[in-house]
Short mmCIF file of C-alpha atoms in Angstrom, two decimals:
data_model
loop_
_atom_site.label_atom_id
_atom_site.label_comp_id
_atom_site.label_asym_id
_atom_site.label_seq_id
_atom_site.Cartn_x
_atom_site.Cartn_y
_atom_site.Cartn_z
CA MET A 1 103.20 48.96 69.29
CA PRO A 2 103.46 51.31 72.23
CA SER A 3 103.91 49.77 75.69
CA LEU A 4 100.86 50.87 78.49
CA SER A 5 103.13 53.71 79.67
CA GLU A 6 103.16 55.48 76.13
CA ILE A 7 99.96 55.77 76.52
CA THR A 8 97.84 59.39 79.32
CA ASN A 9 94.54 59.25 79.02
CA GLY A 10 93.70 57.91 74.93
CA ARG A 11 97.10 60.25 73.75
CA MET A 12 101.15 58.83 72.45
CA GLU A 13 103.42 61.92 73.27
CA SER A 14 104.88 61.19 69.31
CA LEU A 15 104.44 58.85 66.50
CA ARG A 16 107.83 57.78 65.42
CA ARG A 17 108.65 56.95 61.78
CA GLY A 18 107.87 52.73 61.04
CA ASP A 19 104.47 53.82 63.89
CA THR A 20 101.24 52.99 62.48
CA VAL A 21 98.22 54.39 62.28
CA GLY A 22 95.14 53.06 62.24
CA ILE A 23 92.12 54.40 59.68
CA VAL A 24 88.06 53.59 61.42
CA GLY A 25 86.50 54.49 57.37
CA GLY A 26 87.86 53.36 54.03
CA GLY A 27 86.85 56.49 51.96
CA GLN A 28 88.56 59.12 50.15
CA LEU A 29 88.66 60.97 53.37
CA GLY A 30 90.92 58.05 54.95
CA ARG A 31 92.49 57.92 50.86
CA MET A 32 94.59 60.82 51.95
CA MET A 33 95.48 60.77 54.93
CA ALA A 34 96.57 57.56 54.31
CA ILE A 35 98.45 59.39 51.47
CA ALA A 36 99.70 62.01 53.65
CA ALA A 37 100.80 59.23 56.63
CA ARG A 38 102.94 57.38 53.94
CA TYR A 39 105.33 60.59 53.39
CA MET A 40 105.79 60.64 56.71
CA GLY A 41 106.92 57.93 56.52
CA PHE A 42 103.58 56.04 58.95
CA ARG A 43 102.36 52.60 58.74
CA THR A 44 98.34 52.86 57.99
CA GLY A 45 95.74 50.41 58.68
CA VAL A 46 91.95 50.27 57.53
CA LEU A 47 88.49 49.38 59.00
CA ASP A 48 86.18 48.52 56.24
CA PRO A 49 83.64 46.01 55.00
CA VAL A 50 84.30 46.33 51.30
CA PRO A 51 87.51 45.28 50.04
CA GLY A 52 89.67 46.88 48.33
CA CYS A 53 88.14 50.16 49.46
CA PRO A 54 89.62 53.75 48.22
CA ALA A 55 91.23 54.40 51.63
CA ALA A 56 92.81 50.54 51.17
CA GLN A 57 94.80 51.15 48.03
CA ALA A 58 96.79 53.37 49.68
CA ALA A 59 97.02 51.23 52.57
CA ASP A 60 99.84 48.11 53.26
CA PHE A 61 97.32 46.13 55.04
CA GLN A 62 93.26 46.46 55.48
CA VAL A 63 90.68 44.39 58.23
CA VAL A 64 87.30 44.18 56.57
CA ALA A 65 84.69 44.60 58.66
CA GLY A 66 81.68 46.03 59.46
CA TYR A 67 82.79 49.61 60.88
CA ASP A 68 80.31 48.49 64.19
CA ASP A 69 81.87 45.00 64.63
CA ARG A 70 83.68 45.22 67.18
CA SER A 71 85.96 41.90 67.14
CA ALA A 72 87.23 44.40 64.38
CA ILE A 73 87.80 47.95 65.67
CA ARG A 74 90.13 45.49 68.40
CA LYS A 75 92.53 43.39 66.31
CA LEU A 76 93.83 47.31 64.44
CA ALA A 77 94.16 48.56 67.62
CA GLU A 78 95.69 45.69 68.25
CA ARG A 79 98.22 46.36 65.45
CA SER A 80 98.11 50.32 65.85
CA ASP A 81 100.09 52.87 67.36
CA VAL A 82 97.07 55.95 67.29
CA LEU A 83 93.32 55.57 65.55
CA THR A 84 92.27 57.84 64.02
CA TYR A 85 88.39 58.37 62.25
CA GLU A 86 87.57 59.68 58.51
CA PHE A 87 83.42 60.00 58.95
CA GLU A 88 80.70 60.75 62.25
CA ASN A 89 79.39 57.44 62.15
CA VAL A 90 82.35 55.64 64.61
CA ASP A 91 80.41 53.43 67.40
CA ALA A 92 82.35 55.77 70.54
CA ASP A 93 82.44 52.95 72.84
CA ALA A 94 83.33 50.64 70.59
CA LEU A 95 86.92 53.10 70.44
CA ASP A 96 86.44 54.03 74.80
CA GLU A 97 86.79 49.66 75.03
CA VAL A 98 90.61 49.82 72.71
CA ALA A 99 92.07 53.33 74.55
CA ASP A 100 94.06 51.06 76.78
CA ILE A 101 95.98 49.27 73.63
CA THR A 102 95.81 52.11 71.51
CA ALA A 103 96.05 55.63 71.25
CA ILE A 104 92.82 57.30 71.04
CA PRO A 105 94.30 61.16 69.47
CA GLN A 106 91.21 62.94 69.16
CA GLY A 107 89.38 61.21 71.28
CA THR A 108 85.60 60.34 71.63
CA ASP A 109 84.05 63.11 73.55
CA LEU A 110 84.17 65.38 70.11
CA LEU A 111 83.05 62.42 67.99
CA ARG A 112 79.46 61.81 70.69
CA VAL A 113 79.39 65.64 70.18
CA THR A 114 79.15 65.75 66.23
CA GLN A 115 77.61 62.30 66.25
CA ASN A 116 74.71 63.96 67.34
CA ARG A 117 73.02 67.85 65.90
CA ILE A 118 71.40 68.41 70.02
CA ALA A 119 74.93 67.82 71.32
CA GLU A 120 76.50 69.99 69.03
CA LYS A 121 74.86 72.97 69.44
CA SER A 122 74.33 73.07 72.93
CA PHE A 123 78.24 72.31 72.63
CA ILE A 124 79.22 75.65 69.89
CA ASN A 125 76.17 78.11 72.15
CA SER A 126 78.03 76.42 75.48
CA HIS A 127 81.77 78.84 73.98
CA GLY A 128 79.83 81.87 72.87
CA ILE A 129 79.21 81.24 68.93
CA ARG A 130 76.18 82.02 67.45
CA THR A 131 74.52 79.29 65.27
CA ALA A 132 70.59 78.97 63.54
CA PRO A 133 67.88 79.73 66.07
CA TRP A 134 66.89 76.54 66.83
CA LYS A 135 64.98 73.62 69.08
CA ALA A 136 65.00 70.20 70.06
CA VAL A 137 62.47 68.59 69.02
CA GLY A 138 61.26 64.45 69.83
CA SER A 139 56.98 64.32 68.81
CA ARG A 140 54.69 65.83 66.75
CA GLN A 141 53.78 67.95 70.18
CA ASP A 142 57.20 69.66 70.67
CA LEU A 143 57.27 70.44 66.52
CA ALA A 144 54.26 72.44 67.64
CA GLY A 145 56.07 73.99 70.37
CA ALA A 146 59.37 74.84 68.44
CA LEU A 147 57.38 75.87 65.28
CA GLU A 148 55.54 78.62 67.29
CA GLN A 149 58.85 79.72 69.24
CA ILE A 150 60.73 80.00 65.71
CA GLY A 151 58.42 79.83 62.82
CA TYR A 152 58.51 78.89 58.99
CA PRO A 153 60.88 78.51 57.23
CA ALA A 154 62.94 76.24 59.52
CA ILE A 155 64.46 72.81 58.51
CA LEU A 156 63.55 69.83 60.33
CA LYS A 157 66.73 67.73 60.81
CA THR A 158 67.40 64.05 62.64
CA ALA A 159 69.56 64.98 65.27
CA ALA A 160 71.91 61.28 64.04
CA GLY A 161 73.43 59.99 61.12
CA GLY A 162 72.44 63.20 58.48
CA TYR A 163 75.06 64.27 55.47
CA ASP A 164 74.86 65.72 52.52
CA GLY A 165 70.74 66.86 53.03
CA HIS A 166 69.84 62.94 54.07
CA GLY A 167 68.02 63.39 57.00
CA GLN A 168 66.39 66.39 56.40
CA THR A 169 62.95 67.83 56.14
CA VAL A 170 61.75 71.56 54.38
CA LEU A 171 59.70 72.93 56.27
CA ARG A 172 57.37 76.56 54.21
CA GLY A 173 54.47 76.09 55.97
CA ALA A 174 51.62 74.28 57.49
CA GLN A 175 51.23 72.03 54.17
CA ASP A 176 54.88 70.66 54.60
CA LEU A 177 53.28 69.03 58.08
CA GLY A 178 52.44 66.01 55.85
CA ARG A 179 55.89 64.92 55.52
CA VAL A 180 57.44 64.88 58.90
CA PRO A 181 57.26 61.25 60.10
CA ASP A 182 53.71 60.72 62.75
CA ALA A 183 54.15 59.98 65.76
CA GLU A 184 55.37 56.72 66.89
CA GLY A 185 57.84 57.09 64.21
CA PHE A 186 58.69 60.18 65.39
CA PRO A 187 63.21 60.60 65.74
CA GLU A 188 64.87 63.10 68.19
CA SER A 189 65.96 65.77 66.12
CA VAL A 190 66.27 69.67 65.65
CA LEU A 191 63.74 72.63 64.31
CA GLU A 192 66.29 75.10 63.59
CA GLY A 193 65.31 78.54 61.40
CA PHE A 194 65.94 79.44 58.35
CA VAL A 195 69.16 82.12 57.34
CA ASP A 196 69.44 84.80 55.52
CA PHE A 197 72.56 84.15 54.42
CA GLU A 198 74.56 85.48 52.26
CA TYR A 199 76.99 82.35 51.18
CA GLU A 200 77.79 80.15 53.38
CA ALA A 201 82.42 79.18 54.06
CA SER A 202 84.01 76.80 56.08
CA ILE A 203 87.42 77.06 57.93
CA LEU A 204 88.94 74.50 59.27
CA VAL A 205 91.14 74.45 62.31
CA SER A 206 94.21 71.27 63.48
CA GLY A 207 95.90 69.89 66.36
CA ASN A 208 97.70 68.32 68.38
CA GLY A 209 96.10 68.81 71.26
CA ARG A 210 98.56 71.73 72.51
CA ASP A 211 99.09 74.64 69.87
CA TYR A 212 95.90 74.56 67.16
CA VAL A 213 96.63 76.93 63.65
CA THR A 214 93.74 77.27 60.97
CA PHE A 215 93.67 77.13 57.49
CA PRO A 216 92.21 80.53 55.38
CA VAL A 217 88.46 80.88 55.29
CA VAL A 218 86.49 78.89 52.59
CA ARG A 219 82.95 80.15 49.90
CA ASN A 220 81.67 77.35 49.22
CA GLU A 221 78.51 76.01 46.86
CA HIS A 222 76.45 73.90 46.82
CA ARG A 223 74.01 71.38 44.52
CA ASN A 224 70.91 69.54 45.72
CA ASN A 225 72.48 69.30 49.34
CA ILE A 226 75.63 68.23 47.76
CA LEU A 227 79.12 71.02 47.91
CA HIS A 228 79.87 71.28 43.78
CA MET A 229 82.37 73.73 44.76
CA THR A 230 85.51 75.45 46.94
CA PHE A 231 86.27 79.21 46.59
CA ALA A 232 89.93 80.14 48.26
CA PRO A 233 89.79 82.32 49.68
CA ALA A 234 86.48 83.95 50.62
CA GLN A 235 87.21 87.60 49.50
CA ALA A 236 85.01 87.98 52.67
CA GLU A 237 85.57 90.63 54.86
CA GLU A 238 88.90 90.85 57.46
CA GLY A 239 85.84 91.58 59.98
CA VAL A 240 84.82 88.22 58.84
CA CYS A 241 87.64 86.06 59.18
CA ARG A 242 88.54 87.02 61.72
CA ARG A 243 85.49 85.99 63.13
CA ALA A 244 85.70 82.87 61.82
CA LYS A 245 89.34 82.32 63.14
CA GLU A 246 88.33 83.06 67.21
CA LEU A 247 85.53 80.31 67.08
CA ALA A 248 87.41 77.96 64.68
CA LEU A 249 90.71 77.73 67.59
CA ASN A 250 87.92 78.52 70.49
CA LEU A 251 86.26 75.21 69.94
CA ALA A 252 89.63 73.80 69.21
CA ARG A 253 90.51 74.57 72.78
CA GLY A 254 87.08 74.06 74.05
CA PHE A 255 87.95 69.88 72.25
CA ASN A 256 92.16 70.20 73.08
CA LEU A 257 92.11 69.08 69.53
CA SER A 258 94.43 66.86 67.99
CA GLY A 259 93.88 65.78 64.46
CA THR A 260 91.87 68.49 62.18
CA LEU A 261 88.37 69.85 62.29
CA ALA A 262 86.48 71.46 60.12
CA ILE A 263 83.14 73.97 60.73
CA GLU A 264 80.86 74.63 58.43
CA LEU A 265 79.19 78.59 58.25
CA PHE A 266 76.53 81.04 57.08
CA ILE A 267 77.71 84.53 56.39
CA THR A 268 75.02 86.56 57.12
CA HIS A 269 75.05 90.18 55.12
CA ASP A 270 75.56 91.80 57.77
CA GLY A 271 78.44 89.59 58.55
CA ASN A 272 77.83 87.90 61.28
CA VAL A 273 78.99 83.97 61.52
CA LEU A 274 77.11 81.18 61.87
CA VAL A 275 77.89 77.46 62.88
CA ASN A 276 76.27 75.06 60.89
CA GLU A 277 78.02 72.49 61.31
CA LEU A 278 81.15 70.56 62.35
CA ALA A 279 82.73 67.72 61.01
CA PRO A 280 84.95 66.07 63.46
CA ARG A 281 87.66 65.11 60.80
CA PRO A 282 89.21 66.44 57.52
CA HIS A 283 86.11 67.44 54.63
CA ASN A 284 85.25 68.08 51.42
CA SER A 285 85.16 71.57 51.13
CA GLY A 286 88.85 71.32 52.05
CA HIS A 287 90.36 69.21 49.85
CA TYR A 288 92.19 71.90 47.41
CA THR A 289 94.93 72.45 50.72
CA ILE A 290 96.81 69.06 48.83
CA GLU A 291 97.54 71.39 45.65
CA ALA A 292 97.01 75.49 47.17
CA CYS A 293 98.56 75.56 50.76
CA SER A 294 101.64 75.17 52.90
CA PHE A 295 100.46 72.06 54.72
CA SER A 296 97.29 69.83 53.12
CA GLN A 297 94.34 69.79 55.60
CA TYR A 298 95.81 65.56 55.85
CA ASP A 299 99.05 66.94 56.90
CA ALA A 300 97.97 68.42 59.22
CA HIS A 301 95.90 66.41 60.58
CA ILE A 302 98.70 62.77 60.88
CA ARG A 303 100.80 66.10 62.31
CA GLY A 304 98.42 66.65 65.00
CA ILE A 305 97.56 62.95 65.87
CA ALA A 306 100.79 61.65 65.43
CA GLY A 307 101.33 64.75 68.51
CA TRP A 308 103.74 66.05 66.19
CA SER A 309 104.30 69.97 66.49
CA LEU A 310 102.06 72.80 63.78
CA GLU A 311 102.50 75.85 61.39
CA GLN A 312 100.05 77.90 60.00
CA PRO A 313 100.23 76.73 56.74
CA LYS A 314 100.24 79.27 54.08
CA LEU A 315 97.93 80.25 50.66
CA LEU A 316 99.93 79.41 48.10
CA SER A 317 96.98 80.17 45.53
CA PRO A 318 94.45 81.00 45.18
CA ALA A 319 92.03 77.99 44.06
CA VAL A 320 88.99 76.25 43.26
CA MET A 321 87.83 72.79 43.74
CA VAL A 322 85.27 71.33 41.86
CA ASN A 323 83.94 67.63 43.10
CA VAL A 324 83.52 64.94 40.26
CA LEU A 325 79.92 63.24 41.35
CA GLY A 326 79.32 60.12 39.40
CA GLN A 327 77.31 61.17 36.84
CA HIS A 328 81.08 63.75 35.81
CA VAL A 329 83.09 60.80 35.29
CA GLY A 330 82.44 59.98 32.03
CA PRO A 331 82.36 63.23 30.53
CA VAL A 332 85.59 64.52 33.46
CA GLN A 333 87.86 61.36 32.33
CA LYS A 334 87.34 62.14 28.20
CA ILE A 335 88.08 66.06 27.95
CA ALA A 336 90.82 65.83 31.74
CA PRO A 337 93.42 64.72 29.37
CA SER A 338 93.50 68.17 27.42
CA TYR A 339 93.73 70.00 30.50
CA PRO A 340 97.12 70.02 31.86
CA GLN A 341 95.71 73.31 34.95
CA TRP A 342 93.49 70.82 36.24
CA HIS A 343 95.17 68.40 39.35
CA VAL A 344 91.96 65.56 39.04
CA HIS A 345 92.38 63.11 42.04
CA ASP A 346 90.19 60.26 41.04
CA TYR A 347 88.66 58.08 44.39
CA GLY A 348 89.29 54.59 43.05
CA LYS A 349 86.14 54.12 43.91
CA ALA A 350 84.44 50.58 41.79
CA GLU A 351 81.22 52.00 40.94
CA ALA A 352 80.20 55.18 39.67
CA LYS A 353 76.68 55.66 41.18
CA HIS A 354 74.57 58.77 40.39
CA ASN A 355 75.80 62.12 42.76
CA ARG A 356 78.68 59.70 45.07
CA LYS A 357 81.53 61.93 44.81
CA MET A 358 83.95 59.65 43.12
CA GLY A 359 86.74 62.38 43.18
CA HIS A 360 88.00 66.47 43.32
CA ILE A 361 89.55 69.23 40.64
CA THR A 362 91.33 71.65 41.79
CA VAL A 363 92.28 74.77 40.07
CA LEU A 364 95.03 76.95 41.26
CA THR A 365 94.39 80.49 39.86
CA ASP A 366 94.63 84.38 40.34
CA ASP A 367 90.87 84.39 38.95
CA THR A 368 88.90 82.04 40.85
CA ARG A 369 85.18 83.07 39.09
CA GLN A 370 86.68 83.34 35.80
CA ALA A 371 88.44 79.35 36.95
CA ALA A 372 85.11 78.53 37.69
CA GLN A 373 83.29 79.62 34.31
CA GLU A 374 86.27 77.97 32.07
CA LEU A 375 85.07 74.18 34.46
CA ALA A 376 80.97 75.43 33.95
CA GLY A 377 82.21 76.15 30.32
CA THR A 378 82.90 72.32 29.43
CA HIS A 379 79.59 71.20 29.97
CA CYS A 380 80.67 68.69 32.28
CA TRP A 381 78.43 69.72 35.37
CA ASP A 382 75.84 70.94 33.27
CA ASP A 383 72.77 69.04 35.12
CA ILE A 384 73.25 70.31 38.81
CA LEU A 385 74.38 74.31 37.01
CA GLY A 386 71.55 73.93 35.31
#
């Protein structure tokens, strides 16, 4: 364990071989963090309430407890040289309480900003970066006023806790207001105007608190509010890629970023780049980097929180990544042995549930659209492709 003198403002100068990375969260992102850390010679520990969770299968030890269990977070901190997290819904106050005994390079400011859509959009806009038009709303009365300014169609999103479409209500007209919570149950929310975008995209940026590097802009396709497929690179105009990189570096500097930050984007028909959401950790749309880049997003994340230097990642091959949801596991497992070009990743989850992310497949290719068509032609994804 590091001595207190080695920790400054929750940061540690540089991790060494045999040091321990503690990961709060035991899902697939934590699993791939643990694998990357192990390649670099680090030990890993995981906090998750499910024994033998995906990350624990690749880690040296697990603390079995809820994410809000402060004594368990302290136990993980006591056994770790650095703490990181694989998702946003972590108790930031609990992390602050252990910052005196272990390093938390990502800090908790980033966590708090990304836990609340009002704080997140305010932070983005304060750095001169555009988002969809939005208003904070805390009541039906606030909503009525916001709708007068933003108009229909719009999306009402809870300020906290939403992912993969959860906590969102699409308002196409006054007839949809009946699906909005009444006055007593109205949560803190944002009303966001629709964006007439050409496509959705994302960019990853990684840092070590001093230096920052970016990954290519990728194009994303969603089905039922869940990411279905990522195309790398996005084959976007040079100006779009330049603006996306500039805003990514701007945000990274604003956070003094350590680790990987994912930035979801809307690209409009006239080439404007708007930020949709931030994720303070590796991201589903960055899975392709494991095979397609000189460094994966997980390599960069671990190097960043370890205080190691970073090299600008190179795209070694265009790629397509497709998610494998619970209903796709059977069909994919049946035919995967016949597709040698598939890089199959199984997350090791015990139960395959409908729309639950169970794994992904990456295909390296010179023709991403043809590869996507070939994936669709297997009929494994017919239920969401229609």
